[in-house]
CSV table of C-alpha atoms in Angstrom, one decimal:
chain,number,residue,atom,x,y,z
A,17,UNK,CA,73.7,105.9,88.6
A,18,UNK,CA,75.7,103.4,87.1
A,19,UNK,CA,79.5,102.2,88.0
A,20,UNK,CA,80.5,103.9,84.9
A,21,UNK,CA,78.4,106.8,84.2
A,22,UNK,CA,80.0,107.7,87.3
A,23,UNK,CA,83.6,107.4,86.6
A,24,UNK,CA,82.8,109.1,83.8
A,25,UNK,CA,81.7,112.2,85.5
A,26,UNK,CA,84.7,111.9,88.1
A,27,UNK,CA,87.3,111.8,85.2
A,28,UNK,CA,85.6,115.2,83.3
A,29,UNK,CA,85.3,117.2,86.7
A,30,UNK,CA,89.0,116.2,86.8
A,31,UNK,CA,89.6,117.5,83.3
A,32,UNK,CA,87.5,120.6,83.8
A,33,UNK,CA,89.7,121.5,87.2
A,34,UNK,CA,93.0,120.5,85.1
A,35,UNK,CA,92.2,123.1,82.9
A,36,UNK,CA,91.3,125.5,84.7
A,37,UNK,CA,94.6,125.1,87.1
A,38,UNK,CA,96.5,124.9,84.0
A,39,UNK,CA,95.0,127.9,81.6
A,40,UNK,CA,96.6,130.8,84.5
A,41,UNK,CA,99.5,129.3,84.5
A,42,UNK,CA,100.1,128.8,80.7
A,43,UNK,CA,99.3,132.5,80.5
A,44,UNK,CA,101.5,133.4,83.3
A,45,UNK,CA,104.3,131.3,81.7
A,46,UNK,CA,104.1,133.6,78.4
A,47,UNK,CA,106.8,135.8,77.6
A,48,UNK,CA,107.3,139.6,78.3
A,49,UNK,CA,106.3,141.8,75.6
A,50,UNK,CA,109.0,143.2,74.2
A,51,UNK,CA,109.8,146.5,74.8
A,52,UNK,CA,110.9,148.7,71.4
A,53,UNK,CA,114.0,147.3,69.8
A,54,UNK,CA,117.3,148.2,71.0
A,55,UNK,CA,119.0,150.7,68.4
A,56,UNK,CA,122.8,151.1,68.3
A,57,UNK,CA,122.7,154.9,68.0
A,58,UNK,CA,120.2,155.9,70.9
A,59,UNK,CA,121.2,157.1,74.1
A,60,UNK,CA,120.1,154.5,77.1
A,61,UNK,CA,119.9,156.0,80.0
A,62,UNK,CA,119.5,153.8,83.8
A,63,UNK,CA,116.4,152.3,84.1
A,64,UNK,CA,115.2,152.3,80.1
A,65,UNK,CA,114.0,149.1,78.8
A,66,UNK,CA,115.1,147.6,74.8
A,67,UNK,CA,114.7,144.7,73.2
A,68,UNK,CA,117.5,142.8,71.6
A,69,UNK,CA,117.5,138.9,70.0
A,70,UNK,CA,114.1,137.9,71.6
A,71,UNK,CA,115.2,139.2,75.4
A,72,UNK,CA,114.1,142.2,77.2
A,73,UNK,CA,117.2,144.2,78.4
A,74,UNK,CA,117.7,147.4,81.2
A,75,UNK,CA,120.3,150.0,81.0
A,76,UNK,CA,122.4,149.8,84.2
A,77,UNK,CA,123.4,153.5,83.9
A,78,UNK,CA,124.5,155.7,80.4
A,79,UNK,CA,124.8,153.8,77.5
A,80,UNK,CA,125.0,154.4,73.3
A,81,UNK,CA,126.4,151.9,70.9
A,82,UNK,CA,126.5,148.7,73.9
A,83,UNK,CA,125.2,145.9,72.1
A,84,UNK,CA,123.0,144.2,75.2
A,85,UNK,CA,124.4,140.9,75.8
A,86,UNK,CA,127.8,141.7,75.3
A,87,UNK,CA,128.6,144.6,77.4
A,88,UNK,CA,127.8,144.8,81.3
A,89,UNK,CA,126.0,147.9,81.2
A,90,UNK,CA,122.5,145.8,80.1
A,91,UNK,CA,120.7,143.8,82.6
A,92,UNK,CA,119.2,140.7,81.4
A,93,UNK,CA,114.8,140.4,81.8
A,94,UNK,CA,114.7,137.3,80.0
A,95,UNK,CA,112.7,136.1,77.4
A,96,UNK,CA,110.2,138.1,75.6
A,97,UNK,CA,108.0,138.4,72.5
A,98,UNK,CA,106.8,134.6,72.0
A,99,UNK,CA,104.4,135.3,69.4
A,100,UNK,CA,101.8,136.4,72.0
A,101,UNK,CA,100.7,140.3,72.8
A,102,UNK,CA,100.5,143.4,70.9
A,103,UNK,CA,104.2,142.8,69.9
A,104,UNK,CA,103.8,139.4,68.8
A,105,UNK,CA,102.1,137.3,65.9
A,106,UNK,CA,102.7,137.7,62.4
A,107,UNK,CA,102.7,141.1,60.2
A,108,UNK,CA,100.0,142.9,58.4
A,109,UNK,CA,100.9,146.7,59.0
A,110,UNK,CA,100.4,149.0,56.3
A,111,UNK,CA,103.0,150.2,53.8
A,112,UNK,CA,105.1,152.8,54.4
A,113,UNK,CA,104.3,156.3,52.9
A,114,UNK,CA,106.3,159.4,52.0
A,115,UNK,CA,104.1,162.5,53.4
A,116,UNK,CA,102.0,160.5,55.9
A,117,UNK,CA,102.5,161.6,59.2
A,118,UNK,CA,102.9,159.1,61.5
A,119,UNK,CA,102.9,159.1,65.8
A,120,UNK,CA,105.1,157.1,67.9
A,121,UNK,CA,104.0,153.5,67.9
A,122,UNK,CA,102.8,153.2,64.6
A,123,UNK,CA,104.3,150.3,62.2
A,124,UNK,CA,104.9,150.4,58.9
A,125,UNK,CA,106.1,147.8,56.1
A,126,UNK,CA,108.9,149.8,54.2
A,127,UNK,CA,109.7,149.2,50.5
A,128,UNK,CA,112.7,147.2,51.4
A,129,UNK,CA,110.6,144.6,53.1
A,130,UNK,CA,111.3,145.3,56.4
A,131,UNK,CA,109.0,146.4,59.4
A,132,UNK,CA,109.7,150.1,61.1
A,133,UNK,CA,108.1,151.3,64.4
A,134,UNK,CA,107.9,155.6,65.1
A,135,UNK,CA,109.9,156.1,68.1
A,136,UNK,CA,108.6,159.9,67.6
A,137,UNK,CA,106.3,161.3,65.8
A,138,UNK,CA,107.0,162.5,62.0
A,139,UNK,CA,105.3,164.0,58.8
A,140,UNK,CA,106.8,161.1,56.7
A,141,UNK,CA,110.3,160.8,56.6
A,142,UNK,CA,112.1,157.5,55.4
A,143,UNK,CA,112.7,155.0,58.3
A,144,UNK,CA,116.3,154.3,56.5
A,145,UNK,CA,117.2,157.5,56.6
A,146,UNK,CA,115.7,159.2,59.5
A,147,UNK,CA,116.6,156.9,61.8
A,148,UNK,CA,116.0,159.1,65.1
A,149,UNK,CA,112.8,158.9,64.0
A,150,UNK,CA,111.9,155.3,63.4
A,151,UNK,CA,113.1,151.7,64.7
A,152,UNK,CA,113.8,148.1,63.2
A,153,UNK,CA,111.1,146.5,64.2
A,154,UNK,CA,110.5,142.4,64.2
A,155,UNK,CA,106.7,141.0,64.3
A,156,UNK,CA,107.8,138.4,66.9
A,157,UNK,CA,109.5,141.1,69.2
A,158,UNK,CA,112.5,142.2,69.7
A,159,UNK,CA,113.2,144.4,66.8
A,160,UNK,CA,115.7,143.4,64.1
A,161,UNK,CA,118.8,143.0,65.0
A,162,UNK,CA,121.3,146.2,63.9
A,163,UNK,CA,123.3,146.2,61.3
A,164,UNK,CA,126.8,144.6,63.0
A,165,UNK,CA,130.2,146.0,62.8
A,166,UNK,CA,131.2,143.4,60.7
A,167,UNK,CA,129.1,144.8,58.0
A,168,UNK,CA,131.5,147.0,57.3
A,169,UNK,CA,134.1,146.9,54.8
A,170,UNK,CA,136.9,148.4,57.6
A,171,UNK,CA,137.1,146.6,60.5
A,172,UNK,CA,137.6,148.5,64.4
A,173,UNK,CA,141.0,147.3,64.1
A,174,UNK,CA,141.4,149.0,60.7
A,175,UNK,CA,139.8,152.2,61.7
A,176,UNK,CA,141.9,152.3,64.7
A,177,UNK,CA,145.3,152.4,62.6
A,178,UNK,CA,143.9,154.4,60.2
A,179,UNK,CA,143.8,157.0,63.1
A,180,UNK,CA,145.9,156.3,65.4
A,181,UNK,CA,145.6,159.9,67.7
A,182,UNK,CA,141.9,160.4,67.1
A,183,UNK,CA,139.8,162.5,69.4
A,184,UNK,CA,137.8,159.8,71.5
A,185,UNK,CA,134.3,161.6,69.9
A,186,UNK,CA,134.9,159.7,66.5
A,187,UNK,CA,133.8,156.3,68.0
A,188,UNK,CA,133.9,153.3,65.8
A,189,UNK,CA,130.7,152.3,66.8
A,190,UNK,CA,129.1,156.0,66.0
A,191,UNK,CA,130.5,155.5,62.4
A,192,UNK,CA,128.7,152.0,61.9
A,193,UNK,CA,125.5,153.6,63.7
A,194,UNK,CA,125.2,156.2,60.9
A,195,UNK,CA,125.7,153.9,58.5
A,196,UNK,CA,122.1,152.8,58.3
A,197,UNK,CA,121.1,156.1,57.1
A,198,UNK,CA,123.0,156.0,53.8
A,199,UNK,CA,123.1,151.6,52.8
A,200,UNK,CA,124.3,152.3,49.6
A,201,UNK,CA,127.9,154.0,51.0
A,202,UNK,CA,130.9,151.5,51.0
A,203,UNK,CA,128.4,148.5,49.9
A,204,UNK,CA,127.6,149.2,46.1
A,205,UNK,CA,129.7,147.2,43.7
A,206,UNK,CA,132.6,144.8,44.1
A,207,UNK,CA,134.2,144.5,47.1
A,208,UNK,CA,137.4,146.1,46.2
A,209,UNK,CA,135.3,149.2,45.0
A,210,UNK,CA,133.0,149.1,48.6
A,211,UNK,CA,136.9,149.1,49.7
A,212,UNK,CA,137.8,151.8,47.8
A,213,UNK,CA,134.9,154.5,49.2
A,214,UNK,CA,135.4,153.4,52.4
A,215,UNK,CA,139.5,154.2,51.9
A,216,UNK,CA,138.5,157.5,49.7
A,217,UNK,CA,136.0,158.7,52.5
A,218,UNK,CA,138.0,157.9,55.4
A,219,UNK,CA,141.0,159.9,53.9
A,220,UNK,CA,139.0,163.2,53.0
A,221,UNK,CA,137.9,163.1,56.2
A,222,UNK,CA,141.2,162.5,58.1
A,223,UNK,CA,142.3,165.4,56.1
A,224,UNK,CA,139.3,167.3,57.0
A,225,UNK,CA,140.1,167.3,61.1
A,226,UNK,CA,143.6,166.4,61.1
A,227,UNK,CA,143.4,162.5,61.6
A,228,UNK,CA,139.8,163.0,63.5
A,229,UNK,CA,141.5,165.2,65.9
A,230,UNK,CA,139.2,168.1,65.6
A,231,UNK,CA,135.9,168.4,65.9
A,232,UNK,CA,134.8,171.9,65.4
A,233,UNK,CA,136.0,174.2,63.0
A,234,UNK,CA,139.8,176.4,64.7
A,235,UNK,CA,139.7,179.3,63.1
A,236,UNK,CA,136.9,181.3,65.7
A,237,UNK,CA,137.0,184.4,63.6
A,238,UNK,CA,135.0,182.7,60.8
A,239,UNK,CA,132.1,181.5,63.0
A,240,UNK,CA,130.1,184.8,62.5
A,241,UNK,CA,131.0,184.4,58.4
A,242,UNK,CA,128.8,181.1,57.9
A,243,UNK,CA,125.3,182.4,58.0
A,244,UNK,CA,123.1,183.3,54.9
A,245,UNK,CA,120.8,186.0,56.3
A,246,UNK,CA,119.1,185.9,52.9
A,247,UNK,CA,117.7,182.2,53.5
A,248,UNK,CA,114.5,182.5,54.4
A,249,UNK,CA,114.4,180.7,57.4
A,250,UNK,CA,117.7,182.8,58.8
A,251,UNK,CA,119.9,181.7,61.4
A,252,UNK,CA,118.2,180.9,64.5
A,253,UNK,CA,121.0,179.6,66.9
A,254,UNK,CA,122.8,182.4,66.3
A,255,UNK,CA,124.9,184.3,63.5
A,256,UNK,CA,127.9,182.5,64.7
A,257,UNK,CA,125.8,179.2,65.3
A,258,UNK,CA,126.9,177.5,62.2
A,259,UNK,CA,130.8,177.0,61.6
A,260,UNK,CA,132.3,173.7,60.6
A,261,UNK,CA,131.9,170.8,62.4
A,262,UNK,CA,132.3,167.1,62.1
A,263,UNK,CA,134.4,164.5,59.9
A,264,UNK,CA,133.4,166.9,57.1
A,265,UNK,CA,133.1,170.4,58.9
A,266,UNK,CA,129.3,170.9,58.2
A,267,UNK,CA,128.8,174.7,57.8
A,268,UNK,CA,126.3,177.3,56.5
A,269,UNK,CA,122.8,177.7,57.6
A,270,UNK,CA,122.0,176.0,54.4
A,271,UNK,CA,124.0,173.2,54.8
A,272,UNK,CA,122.7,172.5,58.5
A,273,UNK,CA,119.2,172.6,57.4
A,274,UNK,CA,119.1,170.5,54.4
A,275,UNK,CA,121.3,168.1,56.5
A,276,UNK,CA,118.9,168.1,59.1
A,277,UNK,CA,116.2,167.7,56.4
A,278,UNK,CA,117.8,164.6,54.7
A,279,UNK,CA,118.3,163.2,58.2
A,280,UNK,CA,114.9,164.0,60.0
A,281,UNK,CA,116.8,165.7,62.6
A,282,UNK,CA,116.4,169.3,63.2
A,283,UNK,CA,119.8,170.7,62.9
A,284,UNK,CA,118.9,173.9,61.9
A,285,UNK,CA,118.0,175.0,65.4
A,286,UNK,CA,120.4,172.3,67.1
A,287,UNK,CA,123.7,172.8,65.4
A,288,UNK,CA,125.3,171.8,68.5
A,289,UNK,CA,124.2,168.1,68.0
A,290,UNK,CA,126.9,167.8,65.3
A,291,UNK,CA,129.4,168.4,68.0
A,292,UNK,CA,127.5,166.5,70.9
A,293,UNK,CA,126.4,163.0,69.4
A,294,UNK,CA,129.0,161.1,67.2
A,295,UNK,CA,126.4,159.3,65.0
A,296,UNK,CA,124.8,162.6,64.0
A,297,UNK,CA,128.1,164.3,63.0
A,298,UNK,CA,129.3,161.2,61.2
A,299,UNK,CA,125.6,161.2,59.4
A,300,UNK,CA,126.3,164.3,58.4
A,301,UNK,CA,129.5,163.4,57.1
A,302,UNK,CA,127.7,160.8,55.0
A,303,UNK,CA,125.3,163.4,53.9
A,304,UNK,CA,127.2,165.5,52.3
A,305,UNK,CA,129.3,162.2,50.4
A,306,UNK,CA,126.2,160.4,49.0
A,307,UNK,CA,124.1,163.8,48.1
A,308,UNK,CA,126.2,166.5,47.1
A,309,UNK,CA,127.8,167.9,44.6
A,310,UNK,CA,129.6,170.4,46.7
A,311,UNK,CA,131.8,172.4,43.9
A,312,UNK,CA,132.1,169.4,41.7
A,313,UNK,CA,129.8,167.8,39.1
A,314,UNK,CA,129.0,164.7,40.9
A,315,UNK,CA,128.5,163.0,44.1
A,316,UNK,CA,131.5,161.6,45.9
A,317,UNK,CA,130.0,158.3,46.3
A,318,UNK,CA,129.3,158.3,42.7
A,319,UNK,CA,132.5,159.3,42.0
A,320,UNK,CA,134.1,156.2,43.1
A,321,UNK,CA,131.4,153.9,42.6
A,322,UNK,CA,131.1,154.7,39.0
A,323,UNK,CA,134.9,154.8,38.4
A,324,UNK,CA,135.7,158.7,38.4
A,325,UNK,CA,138.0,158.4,40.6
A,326,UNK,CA,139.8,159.5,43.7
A,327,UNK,CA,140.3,163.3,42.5
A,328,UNK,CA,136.7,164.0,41.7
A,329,UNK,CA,136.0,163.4,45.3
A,330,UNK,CA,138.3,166.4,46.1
A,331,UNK,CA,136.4,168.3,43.5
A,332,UNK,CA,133.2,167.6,45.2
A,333,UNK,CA,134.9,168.5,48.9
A,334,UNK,CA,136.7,171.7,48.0
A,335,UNK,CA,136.9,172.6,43.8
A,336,UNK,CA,139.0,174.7,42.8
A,337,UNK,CA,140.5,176.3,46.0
A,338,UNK,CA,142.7,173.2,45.5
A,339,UNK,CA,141.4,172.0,42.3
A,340,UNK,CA,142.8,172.7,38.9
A,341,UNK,CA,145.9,173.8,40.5
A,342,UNK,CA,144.8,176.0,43.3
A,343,UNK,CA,146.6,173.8,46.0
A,344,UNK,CA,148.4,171.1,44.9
A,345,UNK,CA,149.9,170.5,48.3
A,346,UNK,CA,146.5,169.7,49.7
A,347,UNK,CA,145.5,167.7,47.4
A,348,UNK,CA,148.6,165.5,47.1
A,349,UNK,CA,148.0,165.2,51.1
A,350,UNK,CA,144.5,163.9,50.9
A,351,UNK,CA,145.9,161.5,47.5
A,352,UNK,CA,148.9,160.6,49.9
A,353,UNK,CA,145.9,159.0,53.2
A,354,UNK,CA,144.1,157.5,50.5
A,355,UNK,CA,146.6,155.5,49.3
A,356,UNK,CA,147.8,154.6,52.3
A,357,UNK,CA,144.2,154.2,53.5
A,358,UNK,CA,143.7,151.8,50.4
A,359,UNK,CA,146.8,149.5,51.4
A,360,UNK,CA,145.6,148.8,54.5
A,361,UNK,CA,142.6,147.8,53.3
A,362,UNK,CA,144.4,145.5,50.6
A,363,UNK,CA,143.0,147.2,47.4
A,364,UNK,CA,144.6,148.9,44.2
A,365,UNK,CA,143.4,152.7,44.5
A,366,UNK,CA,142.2,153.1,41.3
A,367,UNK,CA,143.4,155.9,38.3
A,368,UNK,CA,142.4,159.9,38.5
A,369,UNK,CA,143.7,160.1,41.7
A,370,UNK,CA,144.4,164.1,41.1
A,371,UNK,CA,142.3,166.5,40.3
């Protein structure tokens, strides 16, 4: 065997070795998979695993509405989702569709371009509204990142001089985790009108609790009064299972259940959650301002977004028990926040304020 021939040999058994030295340790070099994105309104309790900006993070102990990263409770696991694994690569999942039941894990393309993954299963329900049942997720890992507090029009400051002796259960942070479920609210239109729901909202609800001080309906004696036995699904927590609660005192049987409906979360059975979990009850709050009509002829939100005015959302919240002259004290209160509500804010309040 020639010189050569020789060298030649000795140089690809080298390459051959390199190789295979180097191909384990490529792989080993990979990043995690990512485990399911972190969302702001899930509970997190020790030991879970989320993903958040391309690193893996691990609840420390109880934990809703931490953003890992900037609080202590998460533990950085480094790096994870580099475009390799079952989390990583580039998307081809199917479209989203209403009615198709779906199990936890799958991954849909919704119709706003976005990628959701089932956190539990469901028959269907929209991954923008029910949001308990569905996560932002990111083809690279990760998930997307959650809407931020600065998406909305009223900052924490804000919010926190709006109400200044609030009961600690209307968090900040559960307000901008419900937000997700209604996009449209306080983000259609100018900025002055987003500005203008936001202040109209926020005062119908302080008015609602008493400056977010209460949570559940006082008046105990009307508990038993609030369910329709003719409905055909009944009442079953309890006759007395469905008084007001939340920013906008949810009640009625009815009420719970087409909530819970809307929301993908069964609140028909679980009234309790509205009292329990602070982005439920202010998702509830948004319900009932982007959907109903109440006693009024229009939505809320449309009410302000389409230049109604202030006293048409009254009209929606409570008709003509103040309405129309049936308590002009009451509604000269809630006209009274808003306005005040609207200052802060730095925008005109806008005509019909009565109604």
């Amino acid at each position: 065997m020639s010189r050569h021939r020789l060298l030649a040999l000795f140089a690809a058994l080298a390459l051959a070795l390199g190789l295979a030295v180097l191909s384990p340790m490529a792989s080993s070099a990979s990043a995690a998979t990512c485990a399911s994105g972190w969302n702001s309104s899930s509970v997190y309790t020790g030991g879970m695993s989320a993903s958040y900006q391309g690193h893996n993070w691990q609840a420390k102990w109880w934990t809703q509405g931490e953003t890992p990263g900037a609080a202590q409770v998460w533990a950085d696991l480094g790096s994870c989702g580099s475009g390799s694994g079952s989390e990583g690569g580039s998307c081809d999942y199917p479209a989203w569709a209403a009615g198709h039941a779906y199990v936890a894990g799958d991954i849909v393309k919704y119709t706003n371009g976005n990628y959701y993954k089932a956190s539990h299963d469901n028959p269907g329900y929209d991954p923008t509204i029910s949001t308990w049942y569905w996560d932002p997720y990111s083809c690279t890992g990760g998930g997307t990142n959650p809407p931020t507090n600065g998406s909305f029009v009223v900052s924490e400051a804000q919010f926190n001089q709006m109400f200044p002796n609030r009961n600690s259960f209307y968090t900040y942070s559960g307000l901008t985790a419900a937000l997700s479920a209604y996009p449209g609210f306080a983000n259609t239109g100018s900025d002055t009108v987003k500005k203008q729901e936001a202040a109209a909202f926020l005062a119908n609800v302080s008015h609602e609790t008493g400056g977010l001080v209460y949570i559940v309906e006082q008046n105990t004696a009307n508990y038993p009064h609030y369910c329709d036995s003719s409905q055909p699904y009944g009442c079953p927590a309890g006759q007395a299972a469905y008084y007001g609660r939340g920013p906008i005192q949810l009640s009625w049987n009815f009420n719970y259940k087409a909530a819970g409906d809307a929301l993908g979360i069964d609140l028909l059975h679980n009234p309790n959650l509205v009292q329990t979990d602070a982005a439920v009850a202010w998702k509830t709050g948004l319900w009932y301002w982007n959907t109903q009509n109440g006693p009024g002829t229009m939505t809320a939100h449309n009410a302000m977004v389409n230049g109604a005015g202030f006293g048409e959302t009254i009209r929606s919240i409570n008709g003509s028990i103040e309405c129309n002259g049936g308590n002009p004290a009451q509604v000269q209160s809630r006209v009274n926040t808003y306005q005040s509500f609207a200052s802060l804010l730095g925008v005109p309040t806008g005509g019909n304020l009565s109604c």
